[in-house]
Amino acid sequence: MKRNRLRAAAPLALGLALSTLLFNPVMNAQSQTAPAGQQDQQKTQVFVGKVVKIPDGRFALVTDEQAGKGVYLDDQEKAKGFEGKNVKVTGTLEVAKNLVHVSDIQLA
């Protein structure tokens, strides 16, 4: 009887775990920090991942789905056209906000 309950609960638990990952991909900030003095002179970087729409309606880039890591994207109009697609985003990372100032988005 107990085993049947556990078997019935397993898909639910898995579903909850996956939905947490998908709906909260960008809450875990990437550990990229610029050394002191370089924060004013941010360098352009390339970020690769999947564009997703998060629950608050904004678009973000999931860079590591398993770890739940990603970044917010400042150009929502550009990101909107790539929802659900794997892309390369070129831009500068504002570490304090975990926000990429997008200069370009292309399909990966």
Backbone as a printed PyTorch tensor [residue, N CA C, xyz], in Angstrom:
tensor([[[  0.8250,  -1.1940,   0.0000],
         [  0.0000,   0.0000,   0.0000],
         [  0.8690,   1.2570,   0.0000]],

        [[  1.9110,   1.2420,   0.8600],
         [  2.7980,   2.4000,   0.9190],
         [  3.5580,   2.5810,  -0.3890]],

        [[  3.9670,   1.4740,  -0.9980],
         [  4.7170,   1.5520,  -2.2540],
         [  3.8610,   2.1560,  -3.3620]],

        [[  2.5910,   1.8110,  -3.3940],
         [  1.7030,   2.3660,  -4.4100],
         [  1.5780,   3.8740,  -4.2530]],

        [[  1.5110,   4.3480,  -3.0320],
         [  1.4410,   5.7890,  -2.7870],
         [  2.7170,   6.4730,  -3.2440]],

        [[  3.8530,   5.8380,  -2.9550],
         [  5.1320,   6.4100,  -3.3690],
         [  5.2390,   6.4460,  -4.8880]],

        [[  4.8090,   5.3880,  -5.5440],
         [  4.8600,   5.3510,  -7.0090],
         [  3.9400,   6.4080,  -7.6140]],

        [[  2.8090,   6.6180,  -7.0070],
         [  1.8790,   7.6210,  -7.5070],
         [  2.4160,   9.0290,  -7.2730]],

        [[  3.1590,   9.2250,  -6.2060],
         [  3.6820,  10.5490,  -5.8770],
         [  4.9510,  10.8870,  -6.6450]],

        [[  5.6560,   9.8890,  -7.1600],
         [  6.9320,  10.1280,  -7.8460],
         [  6.7850,  11.0520,  -9.0540]],

        [[  5.8210,  10.8240,  -9.9600],
         [  5.6940,  11.7420, -11.1040],
         [  5.3600,  13.1690, -10.6700]],

        [[  4.5500,  13.2990,  -9.6360],
         [  4.2060,  14.6180,  -9.1300],
         [  5.4390,  15.3260,  -8.5970]],

        [[  6.2500,  14.6180,  -7.8400],
         [  7.4740,  15.2060,  -7.2930],
         [  8.4250,  15.6070,  -8.4080]],

        [[  8.5600,  14.7590,  -9.4140],
         [  9.4290,  15.0730, -10.5460],
         [  8.9070,  16.2910, -11.2960]],

        [[  7.6120,  16.3420, -11.5040],
         [  7.0070,  17.4890, -12.1850],
         [  7.2290,  18.7830, -11.4320]],

        [[  7.0720,  18.7490, -10.1240],
         [  7.3070,  19.9440,  -9.3140],
         [  8.7620,  20.3800,  -9.3850]],

        [[  9.6680,  19.4190,  -9.3380],
         [ 11.0940,  19.7520,  -9.4080],
         [ 11.4340,  20.3940, -10.7470]],

        [[ 10.9230,  19.8260, -11.8380],
         [ 11.2010,  20.3820, -13.1610],
         [ 10.5590,  21.7510, -13.3420]],

        [[  9.3370,  21.9270, -12.8560],
         [  8.6950,  23.2270, -13.0100],
         [  9.4190,  24.2980, -12.2150]],

        [[  9.9660,  23.9310, -11.0720],
         [ 10.7510,  24.8860, -10.2930],
         [ 11.9700,  25.3150, -11.0820]],

        [[ 12.6130,  24.3640, -11.7390],
         [ 13.7840,  24.6890, -12.5600],
         [ 13.4000,  25.6070, -13.7060]],

        [[ 12.2970,  25.2940, -14.3800],
         [ 11.9160,  26.0710, -15.5500],
         [ 11.3590,  27.4340, -15.1940]],

        [[ 10.6410,  27.5480, -14.0970],
         [ 10.0470,  28.8200, -13.7400],
         [ 10.9690,  29.7000, -12.9140]],

        [[ 12.0750,  29.1680, -12.4880],
         [ 12.9820,  29.9300, -11.6480],
         [ 14.4180,  29.8080, -12.1550]],

        [[ 14.6370,  29.8630, -13.4880],
         [ 15.9720,  29.5840, -13.9980],
         [ 16.9810,  30.6760, -13.7390]],

        [[ 16.5090,  31.8780, -13.5610],
         [ 17.4650,  32.9720, -13.4840],
         [ 17.6440,  33.5110, -12.0760]],

        [[ 17.0370,  32.8840, -11.1260],
         [ 17.1650,  33.3710,  -9.7590],
         [ 18.5420,  33.0810,  -9.1810]],

        [[ 19.2000,  32.0480,  -9.6770],
         [ 20.5510,  31.7470,  -9.2230],
         [ 21.5200,  32.4820, -10.1190]],

        [[ 22.0840,  33.5480,  -9.6320],
         [ 22.9790,  34.3780, -10.4380],
         [ 24.2290,  33.6140, -10.8150]],

        [[ 24.7260,  33.9220, -12.0010],
         [ 25.9890,  33.3310, -12.4110],
         [ 27.0940,  33.9490, -11.5850]],

        [[ 28.1080,  33.1470, -11.3180],
         [ 29.2030,  33.6500, -10.5050],
         [ 30.2810,  34.2600, -11.3910]],

        [[ 29.9250,  35.3290, -12.0710],
         [ 30.8730,  36.0660, -12.8820],
         [ 31.0230,  37.4390, -12.2560]],

        [[ 32.1990,  37.7200, -11.7700],
         [ 32.4300,  39.0260, -11.1830],
         [ 33.6340,  39.6600, -11.8410]],

        [[ 33.5410,  40.9380, -12.0510],
         [ 34.6530,  41.6680, -12.6400],
         [ 35.5680,  42.1520, -11.5230]],

        [[ 36.8730,  42.0930, -11.7470],
         [ 37.8030,  42.6120, -10.7430],
         [ 37.5690,  44.0980, -10.5110]],

        [[ 37.9330,  44.5690,  -9.3380],
         [ 37.7580,  45.9820,  -8.9990],
         [ 38.4170,  46.8420, -10.0630]],

        [[ 37.7450,  47.9050, -10.4530],
         [ 38.2900,  48.8020, -11.4560],
         [ 37.8300,  48.4610, -12.8580]],

        [[ 37.4120,  47.2330, -13.0950],
         [ 36.9550,  46.8520, -14.4250],
         [ 35.4410,  46.9200, -14.5440]],

        [[ 34.7460,  47.1610, -13.4640],
         [ 33.2970,  47.1800, -13.5260],
         [ 32.7950,  48.3360, -14.3710]],

        [[ 33.5280,  49.4420, -14.4110],
         [ 33.1210,  50.5620, -15.2390],
         [ 33.3900,  50.2820, -16.7150]],

        [[ 34.4050,  49.4830, -16.9900],
         [ 34.7760,  49.1610, -18.3580],
         [ 34.4110,  47.7060, -18.6410]],

        [[ 33.1300,  47.4370, -18.7240],
         [ 32.6780,  46.0720, -18.9500],
         [ 33.0040,  45.6470, -20.3710]],

        [[ 33.3900,  44.3900, -20.5060],
         [ 33.7230,  43.8470, -21.8170],
         [ 32.5230,  43.1160, -22.3900]],

        [[ 32.4340,  43.1670, -23.7060],
         [ 31.3830,  42.4350, -24.4010],
         [ 31.6550,  40.9410, -24.2750]],

        [[ 30.6010,  40.2000, -23.9670],
         [ 30.7040,  38.7540, -23.7990],
         [ 29.6470,  38.0720, -24.6600]],

        [[ 29.8250,  36.7790, -24.8690],
         [ 28.8290,  35.9800, -25.5830],
         [ 28.2490,  34.9750, -24.5950]],

        [[ 26.9280,  34.9240, -24.5240],
         [ 26.2110,  34.0080, -23.6460],
         [ 25.4030,  33.0680, -24.5390]],

        [[ 25.4610,  31.7850, -24.2490],
         [ 24.7370,  30.7980, -25.0490],
         [ 23.7050,  30.1240, -24.1580]],

        [[ 22.4980,  30.0000, -24.6610],
         [ 21.4520,  29.3480, -23.8850],
         [ 20.1150,  29.4220, -24.5950]],

        [[ 19.0640,  29.2230, -23.8180],
         [ 17.7010,  29.1830, -24.3470],
         [ 16.9080,  30.3600, -23.7900]],

        [[ 16.2210,  31.0730, -24.6710],
         [ 15.3890,  32.1960, -24.2540],
         [ 14.0740,  31.6420, -23.7070]],

        [[ 13.7360,  32.0530, -22.4850],
         [ 12.4900,  31.6220, -21.8530],
         [ 11.7450,  32.8340, -21.3180]],

        [[ 10.4290,  32.6830, -21.2190],
         [  9.6050,  33.7220, -20.6020],
         [  9.3590,  33.2910, -19.1690]],

        [[  9.7760,  34.1100, -18.2170],
         [  9.6310,  33.7520, -16.8110],
         [  8.2630,  34.2140, -16.3040]],

        [[  7.8240,  33.7070, -15.1560],
         [  6.4640,  33.9840, -14.6830],
         [  6.0800,  35.4600, -14.5910]],

        [[  7.0490,  36.3510, -14.3670],
         [  6.6870,  37.7700, -14.2730],
         [  6.5440,  38.4230, -15.6470]],

        [[  6.6920,  37.6210, -16.7250],
         [  6.4830,  38.1270, -18.0710],
         [  7.7360,  38.5580, -18.8050]],

        [[  8.8570,  38.6190, -18.0980],
         [ 10.1120,  39.0280, -18.7380],
         [ 10.7650,  37.8370, -19.4260]],

        [[ 11.6320,  38.1620, -20.3870],
         [ 12.4110,  37.1320, -21.0640],
         [ 13.7920,  37.0590, -20.4390]],

        [[ 14.2950,  35.8270, -20.3300],
         [ 15.6090,  35.5880, -19.7370],
         [ 16.3160,  34.5330, -20.5730]],

        [[ 17.6080,  34.3830, -20.3240],
         [ 18.4050,  33.3880, -21.0240],
         [ 18.8570,  32.3440, -20.0210]],

        [[ 18.4120,  31.0990, -20.1990],
         [ 18.8400,  29.9980, -19.3360],
         [ 20.1540,  29.4810, -19.9070]],

        [[ 21.2320,  29.6170, -19.1320],
         [ 22.5540,  29.2030, -19.6010],
         [ 22.9400,  27.8220, -19.0950]],

        [[ 22.3260,  27.3730, -18.0080],
         [ 22.5840,  26.0330, -17.4650],
         [ 21.2880,  25.5370, -16.8420]],

        [[ 20.5230,  24.7860, -17.6180],
         [ 19.1940,  24.3500, -17.1770],
         [ 19.2590,  23.4530, -15.9520]],

        [[ 20.2420,  22.5520, -15.9030],
         [ 20.3390,  21.6300, -14.7700],
         [ 20.6360,  22.3640, -13.4690]],

        [[ 21.4850,  23.3710, -13.5280],
         [ 21.8360,  24.1200, -12.3210],
         [ 20.8760,  25.2760, -12.0700]],

        [[ 19.9790,  25.5340, -13.0150],
         [ 19.0280,  26.6240, -12.8520],
         [ 19.6740,  27.9900, -12.9570]],

        [[ 20.7080,  28.1100, -13.7940],
         [ 21.4140,  29.3870, -13.9230],
         [ 21.0370,  30.0820, -15.2150]],

        [[ 21.0670,  31.3790, -15.1450],
         [ 20.7700,  32.1680, -16.3200],
         [ 20.9300,  33.6380, -16.0270]],

        [[ 20.5310,  34.4520, -17.0000],
         [ 20.6460,  35.9000, -16.8710],
         [ 19.3800,  36.5500, -17.4140]],

        [[ 19.0850,  37.7280, -16.8950],
         [ 17.9930,  38.5210, -17.4320],
         [ 18.4890,  39.2340, -18.6860]],

        [[ 17.5810,  39.5470, -19.6010],
         [ 17.9260,  40.2540, -20.8300],
         [ 17.2530,  41.6190, -20.8260]],

        [[ 18.0170,  42.6710, -21.1330],
         [ 17.4360,  44.0100, -21.0670],
         [ 16.6000,  44.3640, -22.2950]],

        [[ 16.8880,  43.7810, -23.4390],
         [ 16.1420,  44.0900, -24.6600],
         [ 15.0470,  43.0460, -24.8610]],

        [[ 13.9010,  43.3180, -24.2750],
         [ 12.7960,  42.3700, -24.3030],
         [ 12.2210,  42.1880, -25.7070]],

        [[ 12.2550,  43.2280, -26.5260],
         [ 11.7220,  43.1240, -27.8860],
         [ 12.5530,  42.1680, -28.7340]],

        [[ 13.8790,  42.2680, -28.6380],
         [ 14.7390,  41.3390, -29.3780],
         [ 14.5380,  39.9150, -28.8700]],

        [[ 14.4780,  39.7550, -27.5560],
         [ 14.3660,  38.4270, -26.9510],
         [ 13.0460,  37.7530, -27.3160]],

        [[ 11.9880,  38.5400, -27.4250],
         [ 10.6520,  38.0050, -27.7040],
         [ 10.6270,  37.1510, -28.9730]],

        [[ 11.3640,  37.5490, -29.9800],
         [ 11.3860,  36.8250, -31.2420],
         [ 12.1210,  35.4950, -31.1780]],

        [[ 12.8200,  35.2430, -30.0760],
         [ 13.6040,  34.0170, -29.9410],
         [ 13.0950,  33.1150, -28.8150]],

        [[ 11.8920,  33.3630, -28.3220],
         [ 11.3570,  32.5730, -27.2080],
         [ 11.3750,  31.0800, -27.5310]],

        [[ 11.9570,  30.2930, -26.6070],
         [ 12.0150,  28.8460, -26.7540],
         [ 13.1450,  28.3500, -27.6420]],

        [[ 13.9630,  29.2670, -28.1410],
         [ 15.0390,  28.8800, -29.0570],
         [ 16.4040,  28.9850, -28.3860]],

        [[ 17.3460,  28.1670, -28.8640],
         [ 18.7280,  28.2420, -28.4010],
         [ 19.4320,  29.3410, -29.1890]],

        [[ 20.0690,  30.2420, -28.4550],
         [ 20.6460,  31.4310, -29.0730],
         [ 22.0310,  31.7540, -28.5310]],

        [[ 22.6900,  32.6680, -29.2470],
         [ 23.9230,  33.3030, -28.7770],
         [ 23.5780,  34.7640, -28.5530]],

        [[ 23.7780,  35.2380, -27.3340],
         [ 23.5020,  36.6300, -27.0100],
         [ 24.8330,  37.3350, -26.7920]],

        [[ 25.0320,  38.4320, -27.5010],
         [ 26.2260,  39.2440, -27.3260],
         [ 25.8240,  40.4760, -26.5330]],

        [[ 26.6060,  40.7840, -25.5030],
         [ 26.3030,  41.9480, -24.6900],
         [ 27.2350,  42.0620, -23.5100]],

        [[ 26.9300,  43.0110, -22.6390],
         [ 27.7330,  43.2070, -21.4320],
         [ 26.8980,  42.8300, -20.2170]],

        [[ 27.5310,  42.1690, -19.2750],
         [ 26.8430,  41.6970, -18.0710],
         [ 26.9510,  42.7220, -16.9580]],

        [[ 25.8080,  43.1370, -16.4350],
         [ 25.7580,  43.9740, -15.2400],
         [ 25.5860,  43.0050, -14.0690]],

        [[ 26.7070,  42.7010, -13.4240],
         [ 26.7530,  41.6400, -12.4200],
         [ 25.7720,  41.8890, -11.2830]],

        [[ 25.6930,  43.1130, -10.8000],
         [ 24.8420,  43.4200,  -9.6470],
         [ 23.3750,  43.0670,  -9.8970]],

        [[ 22.9300,  43.1780, -11.1330],
         [ 21.5320,  42.8920, -11.4750],
         [ 21.3710,  41.5760, -12.2260]],

        [[ 22.4940,  40.8930, -12.5190],
         [ 22.4740,  39.6640, -13.3150],
         [ 21.7310,  39.9120, -14.6260]],

        [[ 22.0760,  41.0440, -15.2560],
         [ 21.3790,  41.5360, -16.4360],
         [ 22.3590,  41.7210, -17.5800]],

        [[ 22.0170,  41.1670, -18.7390],
         [ 22.8380,  41.3710, -19.9280],
         [ 22.2470,  42.5250, -20.7270]],

        [[ 23.0930,  43.5100, -21.0090],
         [ 22.7170,  44.6060, -21.8970],
         [ 22.9890,  44.0960, -23.3130]],

        [[ 21.9310,  43.7170, -23.9900],
         [ 22.0090,  42.9970, -25.2610],
         [ 22.4140,  43.9220, -26.3970]],

        [[ 23.4200,  43.4820, -27.1630],
         [ 23.7450,  44.1880, -28.3970],
         [ 23.3080,  43.3720, -29.6110]],

        [[ 23.2330,  42.0310, -29.4650],
         [ 22.8130,  41.1870, -30.5810],
         [ 22.3350,  39.8290, -30.0660]],

        [[ 21.3500,  39.2610, -30.7640],
         [ 20.8880,  37.8960, -30.4890],
         [ 20.8200,  37.1680, -31.8220]],

        [[ 21.4260,  35.9650, -31.8610],
         [ 21.4020,  35.1370, -33.0630],
         [ 21.0810,  33.7020, -32.6700]],

        [[ 20.4980,  32.9580, -33.5980],
         [ 20.2710,  31.5370, -33.3520],
         [ 21.6040,  30.8320, -33.1810]],

        [[ 21.6520,  29.9000, -32.2480],
         [ 22.9020,  29.1630, -31.9890],
         [ 23.0530,  28.0210, -32.9630]]])
